[in-house]
Amino acid sequence: MAFVTRQFVRSISSSSSASASAKKIMVKHVTVIGGGLMGAGIAQVAAATGHTVVLVDQTEDILEKSKKGIENSLRKVAKKKFAENPKASDEFVEKTMSSISISTDAASVVHSTDLVVEAIVENLKVKQELFQRLDKFTAEHTIFASNTSSLQITSIANATTRQDRFAGLHFFNPVPLMKLVEVIKTPMTSQKTFESLMDFSKTLGKHPVSCKDTPGFIVNRLLVPYLLEAVRLHERGEASKEDIDTAMKLGAGYPMGPFELLDYVGLDTTKFILDGWHEMDAKNPLFQPSSSLNKLVAEKKLGKKTGEGYYKYK
Ligand SMILES: NC(=O)c1ccc[n+]([C@@H]2O[C@H](COP(=O)([O-])OP(=O)(O)OC[C@H]3O[C@@H](n4cnc5c(N)ncnc54)[C@H](O)[C@@H]3O)[C@@H](O)[C@H]2O)c1
């Protein structure tokens, strides 16, 4: 009897999970729009995990550079993965690169894609225009996802007619190394879309977490106020930036101090996020502007990428 019951439960649960997964979209073909820092990383990881990828950007030149960057990054990954077998390492790089094609015309490639991941410039109007245009050319089942760090997913989704097939898919830099993906569900995102994106994230070897469409999602909502609180501590003259960094590394076990992390992320990026939040909620003490951050950005001292931010780099 116990056996029969177990069998029955097993068959019920397997058939119900089969019908649930039948409803989900198995993402095989991905279009990544934007071949910069994040888009190149997303394309690399998707291709390396068996997806076919079309990478789209504005010019052939950018795309060629992007492909070169992906190949170099893949070689490093492959060298570690196949340390004992250089032939397998070369084959892995070759096979992965052969899964990536490039295009400067998104509208002409999205008709047969399962998922469009957008990683272009952080500007609401530009993102809305892109998705509004693509909506007309994209297959009915296709999911749209934005990698935005600070914009409201709902505002981008509202430019399309597929709000139920629209969500946030927020990767972290550098994409091939960082395990986390935040899957952002708006009030209009369907459960099927959400679950398809959770599954897709897992096939990339990532760990997805889910969050509602709230400013900064999980990581940036906690991280940006923390970074700014470190800046304010320093601005008030209460501790040096070197001591604040050392304190957080040795006392809190963080791999980087807040000023090191600010310089790594880019001061313009942090200022952009903070300004957006301040505009939205000017009274919130966590979202107040910082004089030192504003001054460094005005001087184009944006961190590691420009050779100087809170610290100087060679
Ligand atoms: N840099 C990060 O650490 C990070 C982390 C998570 C999310 N994000 C988000 O990812 C997105 C991209 O950031 P990034 O750092 O990769 O930027 P990036 O400047 O490195 O790359 C953006 C790319 O998009 C291309 N592009 C711009 N408009 C386009 C259009 N209309 N069509 C096609 N291509 C276009 C640009 O030519 C450029 O190559 C942003 O929304 C950003 O907020 C960035």
XYZ file of C-alpha atoms and ligand atoms in Angstrom:
358
model
C 0.000 0.000 0.000
C 2.787 2.330 1.015
C 4.519 1.470 -2.266
C 1.351 2.110 -4.302
C 0.830 5.452 -2.530
C 4.434 6.441 -3.137
C 4.175 5.465 -6.804
C 0.915 7.406 -7.119
C 2.389 10.520 -5.470
C 5.487 10.195 -7.622
C 3.473 9.897 -10.815
C 1.196 12.824 -9.841
C 4.119 15.045 -8.923
C 6.116 14.124 -12.009
C 3.178 14.716 -14.325
C 2.313 18.040 -12.659
C 5.926 19.241 -12.803
C 6.087 18.071 -16.423
C 3.026 20.136 -17.308
C 4.396 23.140 -15.378
C 7.723 22.921 -17.205
C 5.919 22.394 -20.532
C 4.497 25.848 -20.040
C 7.907 27.397 -19.485
C 10.128 28.570 -22.300
C 13.316 26.582 -22.733
C 15.687 29.295 -23.847
C 18.006 28.035 -26.583
C 18.558 31.090 -28.719
C 19.541 34.383 -27.086
C 19.921 37.856 -28.571
C 22.129 40.131 -26.485
C 21.837 43.823 -27.315
C 24.883 45.876 -26.344
C 28.359 44.412 -26.714
C 29.996 46.436 -23.931
C 31.270 45.261 -20.582
C 28.062 43.487 -19.526
C 26.653 42.398 -22.896
C 29.931 40.733 -23.898
C 30.004 38.866 -20.577
C 26.383 37.723 -20.922
C 27.002 36.566 -24.526
C 30.119 34.676 -23.432
C 28.416 32.842 -20.582
C 25.322 32.013 -22.663
C 27.414 30.620 -25.540
C 29.680 28.669 -23.194
C 26.625 26.913 -21.721
C 25.231 25.664 -25.037
C 23.044 28.547 -26.234
C 23.275 30.121 -29.659
C 23.853 33.835 -29.315
C 23.529 36.859 -31.556
C 25.379 39.856 -30.171
C 24.106 43.229 -31.380
C 25.718 46.650 -31.168
C 25.828 49.877 -33.128
C 28.921 49.281 -35.262
C 30.909 46.364 -36.695
C 33.976 47.856 -35.085
C 32.543 47.661 -31.547
C 31.335 44.117 -32.227
C 34.712 42.933 -33.494
C 36.394 44.347 -30.377
C 33.745 42.761 -28.248
C 34.281 39.356 -29.888
C 38.014 39.641 -29.354
C 37.422 40.419 -25.678
C 35.124 37.409 -25.358
C 37.699 35.126 -26.984
C 40.469 36.324 -24.654
C 38.258 35.876 -21.624
C 37.215 32.391 -22.814
C 40.849 31.369 -23.271
C 41.515 32.203 -19.624
C 38.468 30.234 -18.493
C 39.373 27.274 -20.739
C 42.997 27.228 -19.592
C 41.835 26.664 -16.022
C 39.000 24.306 -16.924
C 41.157 22.080 -19.130
C 44.510 22.619 -17.404
C 45.712 19.132 -18.382
C 44.346 19.112 -21.898
C 45.300 22.039 -24.186
C 43.507 20.447 -27.161
C 40.210 20.304 -25.249
C 40.805 23.892 -24.169
C 41.202 25.074 -27.788
C 38.159 23.066 -28.879
C 36.041 24.605 -26.104
C 37.026 28.134 -27.166
C 36.427 27.371 -30.834
C 33.039 25.721 -30.223
C 31.869 28.550 -27.954
C 32.979 31.254 -30.377
C 31.208 29.454 -33.240
C 27.935 29.812 -31.275
C 28.229 33.593 -31.300
C 27.270 35.640 -34.339
C 27.146 39.420 -34.568
C 24.777 41.979 -36.063
C 24.275 45.734 -36.185
C 20.567 45.343 -36.940
C 18.597 43.994 -33.988
C 15.269 44.076 -35.820
C 16.528 41.628 -38.441
C 17.702 38.975 -35.943
C 15.050 38.863 -33.214
C 12.338 37.010 -35.177
C 13.708 33.601 -34.174
C 15.034 34.263 -30.703
C 13.661 32.959 -27.390
C 15.107 35.713 -25.251
C 16.340 39.263 -25.812
C 18.697 40.506 -23.106
C 19.320 44.241 -23.333
C 22.592 45.662 -21.949
C 22.851 49.044 -23.668
C 23.416 52.520 -22.273
C 21.658 53.277 -18.946
C 19.051 55.664 -20.358
C 15.313 55.069 -19.994
C 14.288 56.733 -23.256
C 16.902 54.854 -25.315
C 15.927 51.518 -23.748
C 12.194 52.220 -24.275
C 12.756 53.129 -27.929
C 14.774 49.971 -28.521
C 12.184 47.615 -27.008
C 9.249 49.428 -28.624
C 10.852 48.954 -32.033
C 11.858 45.314 -31.442
C 8.399 44.388 -30.131
C 7.057 44.531 -33.698
C 9.689 42.194 -35.136
C 9.977 39.632 -32.344
C 8.238 36.251 -32.157
C 5.160 35.997 -29.947
C 6.762 33.691 -27.350
C 9.980 35.716 -26.959
C 10.864 37.106 -23.553
C 12.361 40.595 -23.202
C 14.769 41.250 -20.335
C 16.714 44.329 -19.295
C 20.025 44.276 -17.428
C 19.472 47.808 -16.090
C 21.023 48.548 -12.704
C 18.908 51.487 -11.688
C 15.907 52.041 -13.968
C 12.421 50.784 -13.227
C 11.728 47.622 -15.244
C 8.011 48.481 -15.393
C 8.777 51.808 -17.122
C 10.810 50.032 -19.813
C 8.227 47.240 -20.199
C 5.425 49.780 -20.666
C 6.937 50.792 -23.998
C 6.000 47.333 -25.343
C 2.849 45.277 -25.791
C 4.381 42.290 -23.970
C 4.508 43.394 -20.341
C 3.738 39.795 -19.295
C 6.840 38.604 -21.146
C 9.098 41.328 -19.740
C 11.361 41.147 -16.676
C 14.674 42.306 -15.290
C 17.718 40.047 -15.557
C 20.429 41.776 -13.569
C 23.915 40.307 -13.949
C 27.016 41.378 -12.050
C 30.417 42.494 -13.261
C 32.485 40.579 -14.338
C 29.707 38.351 -15.654
C 31.798 35.189 -16.236
C 32.945 35.254 -12.587
C 30.005 36.579 -10.601
C 27.535 33.863 -9.635
C 24.506 36.006 -8.889
C 21.622 37.002 -11.157
C 18.688 39.036 -9.855
C 15.451 38.131 -11.659
C 13.097 41.089 -11.383
C 9.381 40.481 -11.541
C 7.121 43.468 -12.255
C 3.411 43.314 -11.337
C 2.781 42.424 -15.016
C 5.469 39.729 -15.440
C 3.822 36.325 -15.845
C 4.808 33.394 -13.661
C 5.802 31.527 -16.836
C 8.199 34.311 -17.833
C 9.626 34.510 -14.325
C 10.173 30.743 -14.079
C 11.674 30.583 -17.578
C 14.224 33.227 -16.579
C 15.019 31.482 -13.291
C 15.660 28.270 -15.276
C 17.711 30.113 -17.883
C 19.884 31.664 -15.152
C 20.519 28.206 -13.708
C 21.533 26.813 -17.102
C 24.140 29.604 -17.209
C 25.575 28.168 -13.986
C 24.353 31.199 -12.038
C 22.450 31.436 -8.793
C 19.242 33.399 -9.391
C 17.416 35.325 -6.682
C 14.094 37.033 -7.207
C 13.108 40.573 -6.331
C 10.210 42.917 -7.021
C 10.710 45.978 -9.199
C 12.102 48.153 -6.415
C 14.950 50.735 -6.761
C 18.345 48.993 -6.809
C 16.715 45.551 -6.464
C 18.564 43.703 -3.666
C 22.297 44.209 -4.096
C 22.470 47.865 -5.148
C 19.732 48.893 -2.694
C 21.986 47.713 0.124
C 25.376 48.374 -1.456
C 24.977 51.961 -2.726
C 23.788 53.427 0.625
C 26.666 51.568 2.345
C 29.228 53.007 -0.102
C 27.792 56.512 0.334
C 27.798 56.199 4.119
C 31.545 55.445 3.890
C 32.002 58.545 1.710
C 30.073 60.695 4.218
C 32.166 59.337 7.121
C 35.262 60.410 5.194
C 33.765 63.777 4.157
C 33.036 64.582 7.821
C 36.745 63.944 8.539
C 35.999 61.092 10.931
C 38.358 58.570 9.291
C 40.711 58.378 6.322
C 39.584 56.453 3.241
C 42.536 54.088 3.696
C 41.467 53.289 7.271
C 37.808 52.887 6.260
C 38.862 50.408 3.536
C 41.141 48.509 5.916
C 38.446 48.434 8.593
C 35.812 46.926 6.303
C 38.230 44.352 4.899
C 39.704 43.216 8.208
C 36.740 43.874 10.476
C 33.804 42.925 8.258
C 35.576 40.405 6.012
C 34.718 42.300 2.815
C 37.094 41.508 -0.083
C 37.361 45.213 -1.016
C 36.969 48.392 1.002
C 34.179 50.826 0.006
C 36.532 53.325 -1.701
C 38.301 50.563 -3.609
C 34.919 49.244 -4.706
C 33.658 52.707 -5.699
C 36.727 53.173 -7.915
C 36.294 49.684 -9.388
C 32.596 50.161 -10.214
C 33.150 53.684 -11.623
C 32.215 56.868 -9.766
C 29.980 58.021 -12.643
C 27.924 54.826 -12.339
C 27.390 55.283 -8.596
C 26.558 58.987 -9.037
C 24.077 58.136 -11.789
C 22.280 55.631 -9.558
C 22.275 57.978 -6.558
C 21.023 60.971 -8.577
C 18.165 58.871 -9.985
C 17.089 57.757 -6.522
C 17.429 61.303 -5.123
C 15.207 62.619 -7.909
C 12.631 59.970 -7.023
C 12.753 60.437 -3.225
C 14.581 63.675 -2.319
C 13.853 63.413 1.412
C 15.437 59.994 1.905
C 18.696 60.589 3.884
C 20.287 57.527 2.220
C 19.867 59.108 -1.224
C 21.495 62.500 -0.502
C 24.180 63.657 -2.984
C 27.855 63.646 -1.950
C 30.110 66.664 -2.555
C 33.309 64.627 -3.006
C 31.647 62.204 -5.430
C 30.170 65.073 -7.481
C 33.538 66.880 -7.568
C 35.491 63.807 -8.733
C 32.947 63.033 -11.460
C 32.991 66.687 -12.644
C 36.800 66.401 -12.888
C 36.383 63.161 -14.919
C 38.159 61.215 -12.170
C 35.886 58.223 -12.484
C 37.964 55.549 -10.763
C 40.173 52.768 -12.109
C 38.989 53.186 -15.709
C 40.345 56.777 -15.908
C 43.413 56.185 -13.721
C 42.089 58.210 -10.778
C 39.084 58.266 -8.501
C 39.283 58.236 -4.718
C 42.729 56.654 -5.337
C 45.324 57.060 -8.080
C 46.181 54.109 -10.365
C 49.209 53.535 -12.569
N 28.954 47.995 -15.596
C 28.409 47.334 -14.589
O 29.057 47.021 -13.576
C 26.956 46.910 -14.670
C 26.479 45.912 -13.805
C 25.142 45.481 -13.927
C 24.318 46.082 -14.869
N 24.801 47.065 -15.677
C 23.883 47.630 -16.679
O 24.156 47.026 -17.951
C 23.911 47.952 -19.010
C 25.157 48.093 -19.864
O 26.224 48.495 -19.057
P 27.753 48.324 -19.536
O 28.581 48.629 -18.361
O 27.912 47.036 -20.267
O 27.854 49.535 -20.591
P 28.923 49.719 -21.777
O 28.989 51.179 -22.012
O 30.168 48.970 -21.502
O 28.206 49.019 -23.031
C 27.021 49.485 -23.621
C 27.036 49.064 -25.084
O 25.761 49.317 -25.627
C 25.922 49.805 -26.966
N 24.700 50.501 -27.314
C 24.244 51.688 -26.868
N 23.045 51.970 -27.411
C 22.737 50.930 -28.243
C 21.629 50.627 -29.073
N 20.603 51.452 -29.193
N 21.658 49.459 -29.770
C 22.697 48.611 -29.663
N 23.763 48.846 -28.879
C 23.785 49.992 -28.177
C 27.168 50.678 -26.882
O 27.748 50.860 -28.152
C 28.043 49.863 -25.935
O 28.888 48.966 -26.630
C 23.443 49.243 -18.329
O 22.046 49.259 -18.304
C 24.011 49.119 -16.911
O 23.250 49.825 -15.961
C 26.104 47.483 -15.628
